[in-house]
Coordinates of C-alpha atoms and ligand atoms in Angstrom, one line a residue:
M23 CA 17.5 -10.9 -33.7
V24 CA 14.1 -12.1 -32.8
V25 CA 11.9 -9.7 -30.7
L26 CA 9.1 -11.3 -28.6
A27 CA 6.1 -9.0 -28.6
N28 CA 3.8 -9.0 -25.7
P29 CA 0.5 -10.9 -26.5
P30 CA -1.9 -8.2 -27.7
V31 CA -4.1 -8.6 -24.7
V32 CA -1.4 -7.5 -22.3
D33 CA 0.1 -4.9 -24.7
Q34 CA 1.6 -1.8 -22.9
I35 CA 1.9 -3.8 -19.6
P36 CA 5.5 -4.6 -18.6
L37 CA 6.1 -8.4 -18.2
L38 CA 7.9 -10.0 -15.2
R39 CA 9.4 -13.4 -14.8
S40 CA 6.9 -15.5 -13.2
P41 CA 7.7 -16.2 -9.5
G42 CA 9.0 -19.8 -8.9
P43 CA 8.5 -21.8 -5.6
R44 CA 12.0 -20.7 -4.6
D45 CA 11.1 -17.0 -4.6
S46 CA 8.7 -17.5 -1.6
F47 CA 9.4 -15.3 1.4
A48 CA 8.8 -18.0 4.2
A49 CA 10.4 -15.8 6.7
V50 CA 8.1 -12.8 6.5
P51 CA 7.9 -11.4 10.2
V52 CA 4.7 -12.3 11.9
V53 CA 3.5 -10.0 14.7
D54 CA 0.9 -11.1 17.3
L55 CA -0.8 -7.8 18.0
S56 CA -2.3 -9.3 21.1
S57 CA 1.0 -10.2 22.6
P58 CA 3.1 -8.2 25.0
G59 CA 6.2 -8.5 22.7
A60 CA 4.3 -6.8 19.6
A61 CA 6.0 -3.4 20.0
R62 CA 9.6 -4.8 19.9
A63 CA 8.7 -7.3 17.1
I64 CA 7.3 -4.4 15.0
V65 CA 10.3 -2.3 15.5
D66 CA 12.6 -5.2 14.5
A67 CA 10.5 -5.9 11.3
C68 CA 10.5 -2.3 10.3
E69 CA 14.1 -2.0 10.8
R70 CA 14.9 -5.2 8.8
F71 CA 12.2 -5.2 6.1
G72 CA 9.8 -2.2 6.4
F73 CA 7.2 -4.9 6.1
F74 CA 5.4 -7.4 8.4
K75 CA 2.3 -9.4 8.8
V76 CA -0.2 -9.0 11.6
V77 CA -2.2 -11.7 13.3
N78 CA -4.7 -11.6 16.2
H79 CA -5.7 -8.1 15.1
G80 CA -9.3 -8.5 16.4
V81 CA -10.9 -7.7 13.0
A82 CA -13.9 -10.1 12.4
A83 CA -13.7 -12.3 9.4
A84 CA -17.2 -11.3 8.6
T85 CA -16.2 -7.6 8.2
M86 CA -13.5 -8.6 5.7
D87 CA -15.7 -11.1 3.8
R88 CA -18.5 -8.8 3.4
A89 CA -16.2 -6.2 2.0
E90 CA -14.7 -8.6 -0.2
S91 CA -17.9 -10.0 -1.7
E92 CA -19.2 -6.5 -2.4
A93 CA -15.9 -5.6 -4.1
V94 CA -16.2 -8.7 -6.2
R95 CA -19.8 -7.8 -7.1
F96 CA -18.8 -4.3 -8.1
F97 CA -15.9 -5.4 -10.3
A98 CA -18.3 -8.0 -11.9
Q99 CA -20.4 -5.3 -13.5
A100 CA -20.3 -4.5 -17.2
Q101 CA -17.4 -2.2 -18.1
A102 CA -19.8 0.6 -19.2
D103 CA -21.2 0.7 -15.6
K104 CA -17.9 0.6 -13.9
D105 CA -16.7 3.4 -16.2
R106 CA -19.4 5.5 -14.9
A107 CA -17.8 5.3 -11.6
G108 CA -14.6 6.9 -13.1
P109 CA -12.4 8.7 -13.7
A110 CA -9.9 7.6 -10.8
Y111 CA -8.5 11.0 -10.3
P112 CA -9.0 12.6 -7.9
F113 CA -11.2 9.5 -6.7
G114 CA -13.2 7.0 -8.4
Y115 CA -12.8 3.9 -10.6
G116 CA -9.7 3.3 -12.8
S117 CA -8.5 0.6 -15.1
K118 CA -4.9 -0.2 -16.2
R119 CA -3.6 3.4 -15.9
I120 CA -2.0 4.0 -12.4
G121 CA -1.4 7.6 -11.7
L122 CA -1.1 10.4 -14.2
N123 CA 2.4 9.8 -15.4
G124 CA 2.2 6.8 -17.9
D125 CA 2.2 3.8 -15.5
M126 CA 0.1 0.7 -16.5
G127 CA -0.9 -2.5 -14.7
W128 CA -3.1 -5.5 -15.3
L129 CA -5.8 -4.2 -12.9
E130 CA -8.8 -2.2 -12.1
Y131 CA -9.4 -0.3 -8.9
L132 CA -11.3 2.2 -6.9
L133 CA -9.3 5.0 -5.3
L134 CA -11.4 6.5 -2.5
A135 CA -11.0 9.3 0.1
V136 CA -11.4 8.7 3.8
D137 CA -12.6 11.3 6.2
S138 CA -12.1 10.5 9.9
A139 CA -13.0 6.8 9.8
L140 CA -15.6 6.7 7.0
L141 CA -15.6 7.2 3.3
S142 CA -15.6 10.8 2.5
D143 CA -19.1 12.2 1.7
A144 CA -17.3 14.2 -1.1
C145 CA -16.5 10.8 -2.6
T146 CA -19.8 9.6 -4.1
V147 CA -18.2 6.4 -5.5
P148 CA -19.1 3.7 -4.8
S149 CA -22.8 4.6 -4.9
A150 CA -24.5 1.2 -3.9
A151 CA -25.5 1.4 -0.3
A152 CA -24.5 -2.1 0.7
F153 CA -21.0 -1.6 -0.8
R154 CA -20.4 1.6 0.9
A155 CA -21.8 0.3 4.3
A156 CA -19.4 -2.8 3.9
L157 CA -16.4 -0.5 3.0
N158 CA -17.2 1.8 6.0
E159 CA -17.3 -1.1 8.5
Y160 CA -13.9 -2.3 7.0
I161 CA -12.3 1.1 7.0
A162 CA -13.4 1.7 10.6
A163 CA -11.8 -1.8 11.7
V164 CA -8.5 -1.4 9.5
R165 CA -7.9 2.1 10.8
K166 CA -8.0 0.7 14.4
V167 CA -5.4 -1.6 13.3
A168 CA -3.2 1.0 11.9
V169 CA -3.6 3.1 15.0
R170 CA -2.6 0.1 17.3
V171 CA 0.4 -0.6 14.9
L172 CA 1.5 3.0 15.1
E173 CA 1.1 3.1 18.9
A174 CA 3.2 -0.1 19.1
M175 CA 5.8 1.6 17.0
A176 CA 6.1 4.5 19.2
E177 CA 6.3 2.3 22.4
G178 CA 8.9 0.2 20.7
L179 CA 10.9 3.3 19.7
G180 CA 10.6 4.8 23.2
I181 CA 8.6 7.8 21.9
A182 CA 6.3 9.7 24.1
P183 CA 3.3 10.3 24.1
V184 CA 2.1 6.9 22.9
D185 CA 0.1 8.6 20.1
A186 CA 2.9 10.7 18.8
L187 CA 2.8 8.7 15.3
S188 CA -0.8 7.6 15.4
A189 CA -2.3 11.0 16.0
M190 CA -0.9 12.0 12.5
V191 CA -3.4 9.7 10.9
T192 CA -6.2 10.3 13.2
E193 CA -6.2 14.1 13.7
Q194 CA -8.6 16.3 11.7
G195 CA -7.5 16.8 8.2
S196 CA -5.5 13.6 8.0
D197 CA -5.0 12.5 4.5
Q198 CA -6.2 8.9 4.3
V199 CA -6.8 7.1 1.3
F200 CA -8.5 3.8 0.6
R201 CA -7.9 1.7 -2.5
V202 CA -9.7 -1.6 -3.7
N203 CA -7.6 -3.3 -6.3
H204 CA -8.8 -6.1 -8.6
Y205 CA -6.1 -8.1 -10.7
P206 CA -8.1 -10.3 -13.1
P207 CA -6.4 -13.5 -14.1
C208 CA -4.2 -13.3 -17.1
P209 CA -4.6 -16.7 -18.9
A210 CA -2.9 -15.5 -22.2
L211 CA 0.5 -15.8 -20.4
Q212 CA 0.0 -19.1 -18.9
G213 CA 3.0 -21.4 -19.5
L214 CA 5.1 -18.7 -21.0
G215 CA 7.3 -18.3 -17.9
C216 CA 6.2 -14.6 -17.4
S217 CA 3.5 -12.7 -15.7
A218 CA 1.8 -9.4 -16.4
T219 CA 2.8 -6.5 -13.9
G220 CA -0.3 -6.0 -11.7
F221 CA 1.1 -3.0 -9.8
G222 CA 4.7 -2.0 -10.7
E223 CA 7.4 -1.6 -8.1
H224 CA 7.1 1.3 -5.8
T225 CA 7.2 2.6 -2.2
D226 CA 4.1 4.1 -0.6
P227 CA 4.6 7.8 0.2
Q228 CA 2.4 7.9 3.4
L229 CA 3.5 6.7 7.0
I230 CA 1.9 3.2 6.8
S231 CA -0.3 1.0 4.6
V232 CA -2.3 -1.8 5.9
L233 CA -3.1 -4.3 3.3
R234 CA -5.5 -7.4 3.2
S235 CA -6.2 -9.5 0.1
N236 CA -8.2 -12.6 -0.8
G237 CA -6.2 -16.0 -1.0
T238 CA -4.4 -15.1 -4.2
S239 CA -0.9 -14.5 -4.1
G240 CA 0.9 -11.8 -6.1
L241 CA 2.4 -9.4 -3.6
Q242 CA 6.3 -9.2 -3.8
I243 CA 8.7 -7.3 -1.7
A244 CA 12.3 -6.3 -2.4
L245 CA 14.9 -7.5 -0.1
R246 CA 18.3 -6.1 0.4
D247 CA 17.6 -2.7 -1.3
G248 CA 16.0 -4.3 -4.4
A249 CA 18.5 -7.0 -5.1
Q250 CA 16.0 -9.8 -4.7
W251 CA 12.4 -10.0 -5.1
V252 CA 10.4 -12.4 -2.9
S253 CA 6.7 -13.4 -3.1
V254 CA 4.7 -13.0 0.0
P255 CA 2.6 -16.1 0.7
S256 CA -1.0 -14.9 0.8
D257 CA -3.2 -15.0 4.0
R258 CA -6.7 -13.8 3.9
D259 CA -7.0 -13.7 7.6
A260 CA -4.1 -11.4 8.2
F261 CA -3.1 -7.9 7.5
F262 CA 0.3 -6.8 5.9
V263 CA 1.8 -3.5 6.9
N264 CA 4.2 -1.5 4.7
V265 CA 6.5 1.3 6.1
G266 CA 6.0 4.4 3.9
D267 CA 8.4 7.0 2.8
S268 CA 7.1 9.5 5.5
L269 CA 7.8 7.0 8.4
Q270 CA 11.2 6.5 6.9
V271 CA 11.9 10.2 7.3
L272 CA 10.2 10.5 10.8
T273 CA 12.6 7.8 11.9
N274 CA 15.6 9.2 10.0
G275 CA 16.0 6.2 8.0
R276 CA 15.8 3.7 10.9
F277 CA 12.7 2.2 9.3
R278 CA 12.9 1.7 5.6
S279 CA 9.9 2.1 3.4
V280 CA 9.6 -1.2 1.6
K281 CA 9.7 -1.6 -2.3
H282 CA 6.9 -3.8 -3.3
R283 CA 5.0 -4.8 -6.5
V284 CA 2.2 -7.1 -7.6
V285 CA 2.4 -9.7 -10.3
T286 CA -0.7 -11.2 -11.7
N287 CA -1.8 -14.8 -11.4
S288 CA -2.7 -16.6 -14.7
L289 CA -5.7 -18.3 -13.3
K290 CA -7.0 -16.6 -10.3
S291 CA -8.1 -13.1 -9.6
R292 CA -6.7 -11.2 -6.6
V293 CA -8.8 -8.6 -4.8
S294 CA -7.0 -6.4 -2.2
F295 CA -7.8 -3.6 0.1
I296 CA -5.2 -1.1 1.1
Y297 CA -5.6 1.7 3.8
F298 CA -2.9 4.4 3.5
G299 CA -2.5 6.5 6.6
G300 CA -1.2 9.8 5.8
P301 CA -1.1 13.1 8.0
P302 CA -2.6 16.5 7.4
L303 CA -1.2 18.3 4.4
A304 CA 0.5 20.9 6.7
Q305 CA 2.2 18.2 8.8
R306 CA 5.9 18.8 9.1
I307 CA 7.7 15.6 8.1
A308 CA 11.1 15.6 9.9
P309 CA 12.9 13.0 12.2
L310 CA 11.3 12.9 15.7
P311 CA 13.8 14.6 18.1
E312 CA 13.9 11.6 20.4
L313 CA 15.2 9.5 17.6
L314 CA 18.2 11.7 16.8
G315 CA 21.4 10.6 18.7
E316 CA 23.7 13.3 19.9
G317 CA 25.0 15.4 17.0
E318 CA 22.9 13.3 14.7
E319 CA 21.3 15.4 11.8
S320 CA 18.4 14.6 9.6
L321 CA 19.3 12.9 6.4
Y322 CA 16.4 14.9 4.7
R323 CA 15.6 18.6 3.8
E324 CA 12.4 19.7 5.8
F325 CA 9.2 19.5 4.1
T326 CA 5.5 19.1 4.7
W327 CA 3.3 16.0 3.8
G328 CA 1.5 18.5 1.2
E329 CA 4.8 19.3 -0.4
Y330 CA 5.8 15.6 -0.5
K331 CA 2.5 14.5 -2.0
K332 CA 2.6 17.0 -4.7
A333 CA 6.1 16.1 -5.6
A334 CA 5.2 12.3 -5.5
Y335 CA 2.4 12.6 -7.6
K336 CA 4.5 14.0 -10.4
T337 CA 6.8 10.9 -10.3
R338 CA 6.5 7.5 -12.1
L339 CA 5.6 4.6 -10.0
G340 CA 9.2 3.1 -9.8
D341 CA 10.9 6.4 -9.1
N342 CA 12.9 7.0 -5.9
R343 CA 10.6 9.8 -4.6
L344 CA 12.5 10.5 -1.4
A345 CA 15.9 11.3 -3.5
Q346 CA 15.0 14.8 -4.2
F347 CA 14.4 15.5 -0.4
E348 CA 17.8 13.8 0.7
K349 CA 20.5 16.1 2.0
K350 CA 23.5 15.8 -0.4
Ligands
LIG402 C1 2.5 6.8 -10.3 C2 1.8 7.1 -9.3 C3 0.6 6.5 -8.6 C4 0.6 7.1 -7.2 C5 1.0 8.4 -7.5 C6 2.2 8.1 -8.4 O1 2.6 9.4 -9.1 C7 3.4 7.9 -7.4 C8 2.9 7.2 -6.1 C9 1.7 6.3 -6.3 C10 1.1 5.8 -5.0 C11 1.5 4.4 -4.5 C12 0.8 4.1 -3.3 C13 -0.7 4.4 -3.4 O2 -1.4 3.3 -4.2 C14 -1.1 5.7 -4.0 C15 -2.6 5.9 -4.0 C16 -0.3 6.7 -3.5 O3 -0.6 7.5 -2.6 O4 0.9 6.8 -4.1 C17 -0.6 5.7 -5.5 C18 -0.7 6.9 -6.4 C19 -1.9 6.5 -7.4 O5 -2.5 5.5 -7.5 O6 -2.4 7.7 -7.8
AKG403 O1 -2.8 -4.7 -4.3 C1 -1.8 -4.9 -3.7 O2 -1.7 -6.1 -3.1 C2 -0.8 -3.9 -3.4 C3 -1.1 -2.6 -4.1 C4 -0.3 -1.5 -3.8 O3 0.9 -1.7 -3.4 C5 -0.8 -0.1 -3.8 O4 -2.1 -0.1 -4.2 O5 -0.1 0.8 -3.4
FE2_404 FE1 1.7 0.2 -2.5

């Protein structure tokens, strides 16, 4: 039997079949955030895919471009300088290792804490004033998008008050995380019919994640409960929203947290920004009463966000983190 070894450069990184043109997800739901139909369209997309694209979001292209070029400048530094911004846990620069339980990907990243609408003062990385200012401008803007999306969800679901969901990510002590990912190209795999895993398959544990990337594709989502992976065509002018595990529980499974992953490109680097909206640690995560039909029970045992986060951070990326909280 012939066993094909990974080329040494991607040793330890799982390989995936390279996406072909037929794997492209042309039907990604697009929500025009300025339209009166946005609330309905968001609920529909969350029920079908747990994922959608947002256009007409009102964030200036200059805000996104500035943050992107500062990030490119950061990652272009010598490895020793970037390492000085590490380790990634609890917050800082990391490379290839994702989480603390053995996951590896072809990427480097900054994992950062957000306090209110700004990078937390406790998070001294990144230290360059221009990069911090650009990220703060971006974070304030993307957080507003997250709030508008969560308000539209509440409206579409018929939940009052309109900030029933958004308040969870804006109130004092909310657990917001911001991540900058850089996936360098992986030319060693060019023409081999496979790609390196950038970020392995997973669901996000929070309520929602709002993602923006440069024009390089790589993001894939799982359709039909993981039976099929499709590539999401990149759009540097739009945001992409993931339903997270906590929102799945708050809606008693009506919205599904979307399984997603990133595959690397052999020639172009991908830079992405992701805002993760999580509630305060003490927030109880349980289905909203308005969403439970008569006699309908929660599908999950009760837990707080702090309990869920602690359990989630003990799991591997691809594990089904919600399974241990499902009622048998
Ligand atoms: C392997 C892991 C990385 C992760 C913590 C975990 O143990 C399981 C959840 C992972 C995830 C996915 C979404 C976000 O990127 C993230 C910051 C999060 O909150 O949960 C990561 C965690 C991480 O990179 O530390
Ligand atoms: O980098 C990306 O495009 C997505 C990464 C992701 O899913 C994550 O950081 O949780
Ligand atoms: Fe994710």
